[in-house]
Coordinates of C-alpha atoms in Angstrom, one line a residue:
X1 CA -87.4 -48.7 -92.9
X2 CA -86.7 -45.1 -94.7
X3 CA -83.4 -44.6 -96.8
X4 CA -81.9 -42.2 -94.0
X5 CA -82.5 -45.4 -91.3
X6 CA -81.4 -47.9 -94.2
X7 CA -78.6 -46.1 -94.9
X8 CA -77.5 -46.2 -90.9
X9 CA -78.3 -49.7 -90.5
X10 CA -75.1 -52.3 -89.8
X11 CA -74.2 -54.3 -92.7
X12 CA -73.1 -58.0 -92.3
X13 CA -70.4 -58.7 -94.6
X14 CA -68.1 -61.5 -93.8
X15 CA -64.7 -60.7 -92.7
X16 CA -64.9 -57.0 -91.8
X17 CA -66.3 -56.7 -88.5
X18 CA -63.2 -55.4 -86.1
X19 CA -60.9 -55.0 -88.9
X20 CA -58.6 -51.3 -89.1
X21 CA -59.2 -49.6 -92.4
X22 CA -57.9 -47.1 -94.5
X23 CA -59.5 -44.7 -97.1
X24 CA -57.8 -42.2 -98.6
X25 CA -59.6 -39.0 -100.4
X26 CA -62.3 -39.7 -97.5
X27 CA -63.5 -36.6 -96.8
X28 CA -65.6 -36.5 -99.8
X29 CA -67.2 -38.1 -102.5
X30 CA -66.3 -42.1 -103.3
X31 CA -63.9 -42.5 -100.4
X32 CA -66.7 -40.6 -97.8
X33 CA -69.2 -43.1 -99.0
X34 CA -66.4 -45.8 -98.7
X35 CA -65.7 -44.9 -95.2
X36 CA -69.1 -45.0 -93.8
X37 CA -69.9 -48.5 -95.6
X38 CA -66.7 -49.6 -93.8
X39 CA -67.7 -48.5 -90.6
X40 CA -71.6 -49.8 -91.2
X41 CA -69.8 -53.4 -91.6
X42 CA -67.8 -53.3 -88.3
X43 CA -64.6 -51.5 -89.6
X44 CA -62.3 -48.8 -87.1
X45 CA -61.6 -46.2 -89.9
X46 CA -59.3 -44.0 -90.5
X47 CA -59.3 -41.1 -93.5
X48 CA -56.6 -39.4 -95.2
X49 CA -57.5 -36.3 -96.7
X50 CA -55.4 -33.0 -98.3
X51 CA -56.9 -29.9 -97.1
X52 CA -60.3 -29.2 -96.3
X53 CA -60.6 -29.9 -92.7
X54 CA -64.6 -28.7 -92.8
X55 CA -65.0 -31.7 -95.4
X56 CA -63.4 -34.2 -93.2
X57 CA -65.1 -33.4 -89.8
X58 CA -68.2 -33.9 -91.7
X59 CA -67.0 -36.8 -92.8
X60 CA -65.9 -38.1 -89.4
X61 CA -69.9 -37.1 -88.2
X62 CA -71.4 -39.4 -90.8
X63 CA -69.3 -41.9 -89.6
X64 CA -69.7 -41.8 -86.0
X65 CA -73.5 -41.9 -86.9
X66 CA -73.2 -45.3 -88.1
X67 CA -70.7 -46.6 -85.1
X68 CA -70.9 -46.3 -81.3
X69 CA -67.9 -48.1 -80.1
X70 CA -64.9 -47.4 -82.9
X71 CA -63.7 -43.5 -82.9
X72 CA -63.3 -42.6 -86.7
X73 CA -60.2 -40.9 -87.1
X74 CA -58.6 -38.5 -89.8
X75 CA -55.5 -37.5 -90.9
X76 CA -54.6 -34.4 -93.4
X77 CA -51.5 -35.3 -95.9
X78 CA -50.0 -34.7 -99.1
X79 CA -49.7 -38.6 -100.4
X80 CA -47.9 -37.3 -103.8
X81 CA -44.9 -37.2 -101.4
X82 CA -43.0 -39.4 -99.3
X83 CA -43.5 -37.2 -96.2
X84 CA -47.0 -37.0 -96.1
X85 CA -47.1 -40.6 -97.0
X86 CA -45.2 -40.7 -93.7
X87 CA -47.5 -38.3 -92.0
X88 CA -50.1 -40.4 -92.5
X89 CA -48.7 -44.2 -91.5
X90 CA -47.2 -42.4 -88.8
X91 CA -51.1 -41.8 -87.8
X92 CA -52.3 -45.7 -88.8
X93 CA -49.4 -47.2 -86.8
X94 CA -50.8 -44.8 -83.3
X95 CA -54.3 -45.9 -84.0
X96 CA -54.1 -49.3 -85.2
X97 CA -50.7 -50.3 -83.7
X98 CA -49.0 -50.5 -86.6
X99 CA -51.2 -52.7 -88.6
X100 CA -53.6 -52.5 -91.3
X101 CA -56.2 -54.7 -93.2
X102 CA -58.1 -53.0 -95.7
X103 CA -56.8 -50.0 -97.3
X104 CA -58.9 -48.3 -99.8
X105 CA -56.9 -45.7 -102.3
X106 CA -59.0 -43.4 -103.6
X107 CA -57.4 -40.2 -103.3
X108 CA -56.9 -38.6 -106.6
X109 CA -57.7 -35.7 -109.0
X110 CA -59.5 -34.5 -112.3
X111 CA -59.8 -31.2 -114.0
X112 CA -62.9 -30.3 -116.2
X113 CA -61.3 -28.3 -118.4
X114 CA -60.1 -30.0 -121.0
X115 CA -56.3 -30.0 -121.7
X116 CA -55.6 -31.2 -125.6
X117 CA -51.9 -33.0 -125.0
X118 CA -50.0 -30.8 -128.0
X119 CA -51.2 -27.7 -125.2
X120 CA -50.3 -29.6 -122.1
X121 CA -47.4 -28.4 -119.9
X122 CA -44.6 -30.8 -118.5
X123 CA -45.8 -29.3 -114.7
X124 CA -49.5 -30.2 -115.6
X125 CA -48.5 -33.9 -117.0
X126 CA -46.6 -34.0 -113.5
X127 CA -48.9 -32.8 -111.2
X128 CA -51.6 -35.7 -112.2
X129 CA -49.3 -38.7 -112.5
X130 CA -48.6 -37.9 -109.0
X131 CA -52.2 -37.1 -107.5
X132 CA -53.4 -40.4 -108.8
X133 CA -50.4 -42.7 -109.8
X134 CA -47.6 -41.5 -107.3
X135 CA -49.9 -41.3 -104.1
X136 CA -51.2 -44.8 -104.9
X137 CA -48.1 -46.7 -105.2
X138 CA -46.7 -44.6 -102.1
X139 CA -49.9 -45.2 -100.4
X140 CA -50.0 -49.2 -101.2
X141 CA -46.1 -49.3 -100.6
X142 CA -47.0 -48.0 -97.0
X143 CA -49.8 -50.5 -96.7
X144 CA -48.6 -54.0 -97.8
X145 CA -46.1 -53.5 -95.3
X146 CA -48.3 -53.5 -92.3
X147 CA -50.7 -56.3 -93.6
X148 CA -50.8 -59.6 -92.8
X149 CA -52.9 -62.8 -94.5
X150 CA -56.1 -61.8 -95.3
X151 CA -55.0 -58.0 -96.1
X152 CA -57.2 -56.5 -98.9
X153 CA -56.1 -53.4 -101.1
X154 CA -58.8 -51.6 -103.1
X155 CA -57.3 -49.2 -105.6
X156 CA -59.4 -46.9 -107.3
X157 CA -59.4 -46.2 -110.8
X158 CA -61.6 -44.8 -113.6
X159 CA -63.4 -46.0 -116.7
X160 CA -61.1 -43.2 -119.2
X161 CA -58.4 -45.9 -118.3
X162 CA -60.1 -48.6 -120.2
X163 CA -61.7 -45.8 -123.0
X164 CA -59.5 -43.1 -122.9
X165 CA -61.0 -39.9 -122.8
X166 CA -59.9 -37.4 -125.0
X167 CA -58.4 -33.7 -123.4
X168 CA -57.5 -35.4 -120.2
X169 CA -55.0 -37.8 -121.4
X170 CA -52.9 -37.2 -118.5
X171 CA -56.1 -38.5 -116.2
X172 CA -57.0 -41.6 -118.6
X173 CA -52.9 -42.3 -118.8
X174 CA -52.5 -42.2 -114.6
X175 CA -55.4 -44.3 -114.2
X176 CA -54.6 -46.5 -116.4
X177 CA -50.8 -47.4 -114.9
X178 CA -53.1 -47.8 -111.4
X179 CA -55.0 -51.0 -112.8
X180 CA -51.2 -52.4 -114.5
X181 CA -50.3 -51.7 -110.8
X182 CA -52.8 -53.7 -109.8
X183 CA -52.1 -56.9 -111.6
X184 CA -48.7 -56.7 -110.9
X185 CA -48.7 -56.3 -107.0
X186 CA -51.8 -58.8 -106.8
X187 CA -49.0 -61.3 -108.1
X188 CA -46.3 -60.0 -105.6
X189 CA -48.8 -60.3 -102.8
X190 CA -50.6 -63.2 -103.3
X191 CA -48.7 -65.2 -101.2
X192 CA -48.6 -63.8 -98.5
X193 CA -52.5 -64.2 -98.1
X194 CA -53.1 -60.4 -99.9
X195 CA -55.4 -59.5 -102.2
X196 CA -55.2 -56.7 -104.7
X197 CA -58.4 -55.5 -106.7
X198 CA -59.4 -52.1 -108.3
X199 CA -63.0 -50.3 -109.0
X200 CA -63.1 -48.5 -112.3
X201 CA -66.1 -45.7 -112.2
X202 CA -67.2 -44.1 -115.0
X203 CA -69.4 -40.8 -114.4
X204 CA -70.1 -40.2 -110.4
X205 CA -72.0 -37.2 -109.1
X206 CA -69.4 -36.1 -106.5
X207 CA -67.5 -32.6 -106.3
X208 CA -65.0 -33.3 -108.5
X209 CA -67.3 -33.6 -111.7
X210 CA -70.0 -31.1 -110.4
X211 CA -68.7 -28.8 -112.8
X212 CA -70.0 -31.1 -115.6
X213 CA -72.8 -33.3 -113.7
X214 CA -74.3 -30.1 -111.9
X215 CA -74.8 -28.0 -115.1
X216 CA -76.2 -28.3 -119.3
X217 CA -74.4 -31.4 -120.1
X218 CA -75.6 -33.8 -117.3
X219 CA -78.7 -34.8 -119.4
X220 CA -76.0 -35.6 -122.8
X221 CA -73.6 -37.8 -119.7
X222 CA -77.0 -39.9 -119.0
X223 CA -78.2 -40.3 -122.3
X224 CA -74.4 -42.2 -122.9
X225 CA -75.7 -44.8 -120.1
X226 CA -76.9 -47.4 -120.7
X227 CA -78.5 -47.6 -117.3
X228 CA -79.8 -44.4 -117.6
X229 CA -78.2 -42.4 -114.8
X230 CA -75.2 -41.2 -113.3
X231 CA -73.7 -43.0 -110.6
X232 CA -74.1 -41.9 -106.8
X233 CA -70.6 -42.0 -104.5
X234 CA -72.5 -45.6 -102.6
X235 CA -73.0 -47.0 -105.8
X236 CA -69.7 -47.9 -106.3
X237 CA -68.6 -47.4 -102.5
X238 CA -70.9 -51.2 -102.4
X239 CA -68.4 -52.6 -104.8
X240 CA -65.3 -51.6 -102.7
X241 CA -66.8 -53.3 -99.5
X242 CA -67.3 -56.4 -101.8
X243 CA -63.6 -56.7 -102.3
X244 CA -62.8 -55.5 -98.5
X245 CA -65.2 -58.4 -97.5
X246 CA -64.8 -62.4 -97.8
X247 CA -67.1 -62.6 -99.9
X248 CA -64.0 -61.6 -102.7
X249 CA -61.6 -63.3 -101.0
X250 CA -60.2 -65.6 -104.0
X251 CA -60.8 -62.4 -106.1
X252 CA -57.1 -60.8 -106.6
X253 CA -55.6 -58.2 -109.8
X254 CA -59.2 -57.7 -110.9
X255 CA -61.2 -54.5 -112.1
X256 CA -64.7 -53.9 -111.4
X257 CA -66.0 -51.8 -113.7
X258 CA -69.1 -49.5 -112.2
X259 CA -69.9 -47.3 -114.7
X260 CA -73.7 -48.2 -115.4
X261 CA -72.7 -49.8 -118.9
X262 CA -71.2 -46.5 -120.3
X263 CA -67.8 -48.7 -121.2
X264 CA -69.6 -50.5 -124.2
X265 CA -70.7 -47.6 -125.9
X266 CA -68.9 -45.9 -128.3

């Protein structure tokens, strides 16, 4: 078998064939490679994406290549406010009749310029915290309440919350607050049969960080881990289909770090 068949071929993980799923920032990157994993196991998915309808209809080609009898689907929404939010459940309750049992939040931003805090506006501060902290609890707020026992939230978060990471304090701060979110919900759900886990990636060659990973200081990023290269969006999209699957189903208010070792250096 070659890696483009392998990479089309079912996967049999317990407990997620037939399910309806949820990824959000799934038009590219992590939640793309999310999404296709999802459908490879049996999932009906659904993506929520914020603007670039070319990224998304390739997105929704990659999936259908993987699926014959499950239409992806995809939705274009704002998630930092509570009418795309809206927009979006609106869409999950039409094409999964109003319920839900995997949601995956990965949508979420990073700028590559750094942005020392002592030079950081009160609009720039803002603007993060609600990509990547306001969307997700919007985003999970909207999900718990369409899932049933067995439900699994996957949040996504980032290494700089465990590290920090110096000139994007507003980034390491937001991701951060998602994996305190995460303990705390885990707890508020558990009962009900819900499970509430996080990945934390460090460096992954996607769009977002091409800026960096594409250009002179990709070979200084893999000489800082200890695995030896940068991660690819399926290497920790196989992680998130872990804690979508049964196979992590005692598993709730953890982090999985998938960051190729990089959190125990310096």
């Amino acid at each position: 078998m070659n890696p483009r068949e392998s990479a089309r071929a079912p996967l049999v993980l317990p407990g997620i064939q037939g399910r309806t799923a949820l990824v959000t920032g799934g038009s590219r990157g992590i939640g793309r490679a999310a999404a296709v994993w999802l459908a490879r196991a049996g999932a009906h998915v659904g993506i929520g994406y914020r603007a670039d309808s070319e990224a998304a209809s390739r997105a929704l080609s990659e999936i259908r290549q993987v699926t014959s009898d499950r239409e992806p689907w995809a939705e274009s929404a704002d998630l930092a406010t509570e009418e795309g939010v809206s927009v979006l459940f609106a869409r999950v309750d039409r094409e999964f009749n109003g319920k839900l049992d995997i949601l995956v939040a990965n949508a979420g931003i990073w700028n590559a310029a750094p942005r020392p805090l002592v030079d950081m506006e009160s609009d720039e501060w803002r603007a993060m915290l609600d990509a990547n902290l306001t969307s997700v609890y919007l985003t999970t707020r909207s999900a718990a309440r369409r899932m049933e026992e067995g439900g699994r939230i996957i949040l996504v978060s980032s290494t700089a919350a465990q590290r920090g990471e110096a000139g994007h304090s507003h980034y390491a701060a937001s991701k951060g607050a998602v994996q305190s979110l995460v303990k705390s919900v885990a707890v508020e759900l558990g009962g009900q049969g819900i499970t509430v886990n996080a990945v934390a990636p460090g460096w992954v060659d996607t769009d977002m960080t091409a800026v960096v990973l594409r250009g002179a200081e990709r070979d200084r990023v893999q000489r800082e881990i200890p695995l030896g290269r940068i991660a690819s969006p399926a290497d920790v999209a196989g992680p998130i289909i872990f804690l979508a699957s049964d196979l992590a189903r005692h598993m709730t208010g953890e982090v999985l770090n998938v960051n190729g070792g990089s959190v125990l250096c310096g």
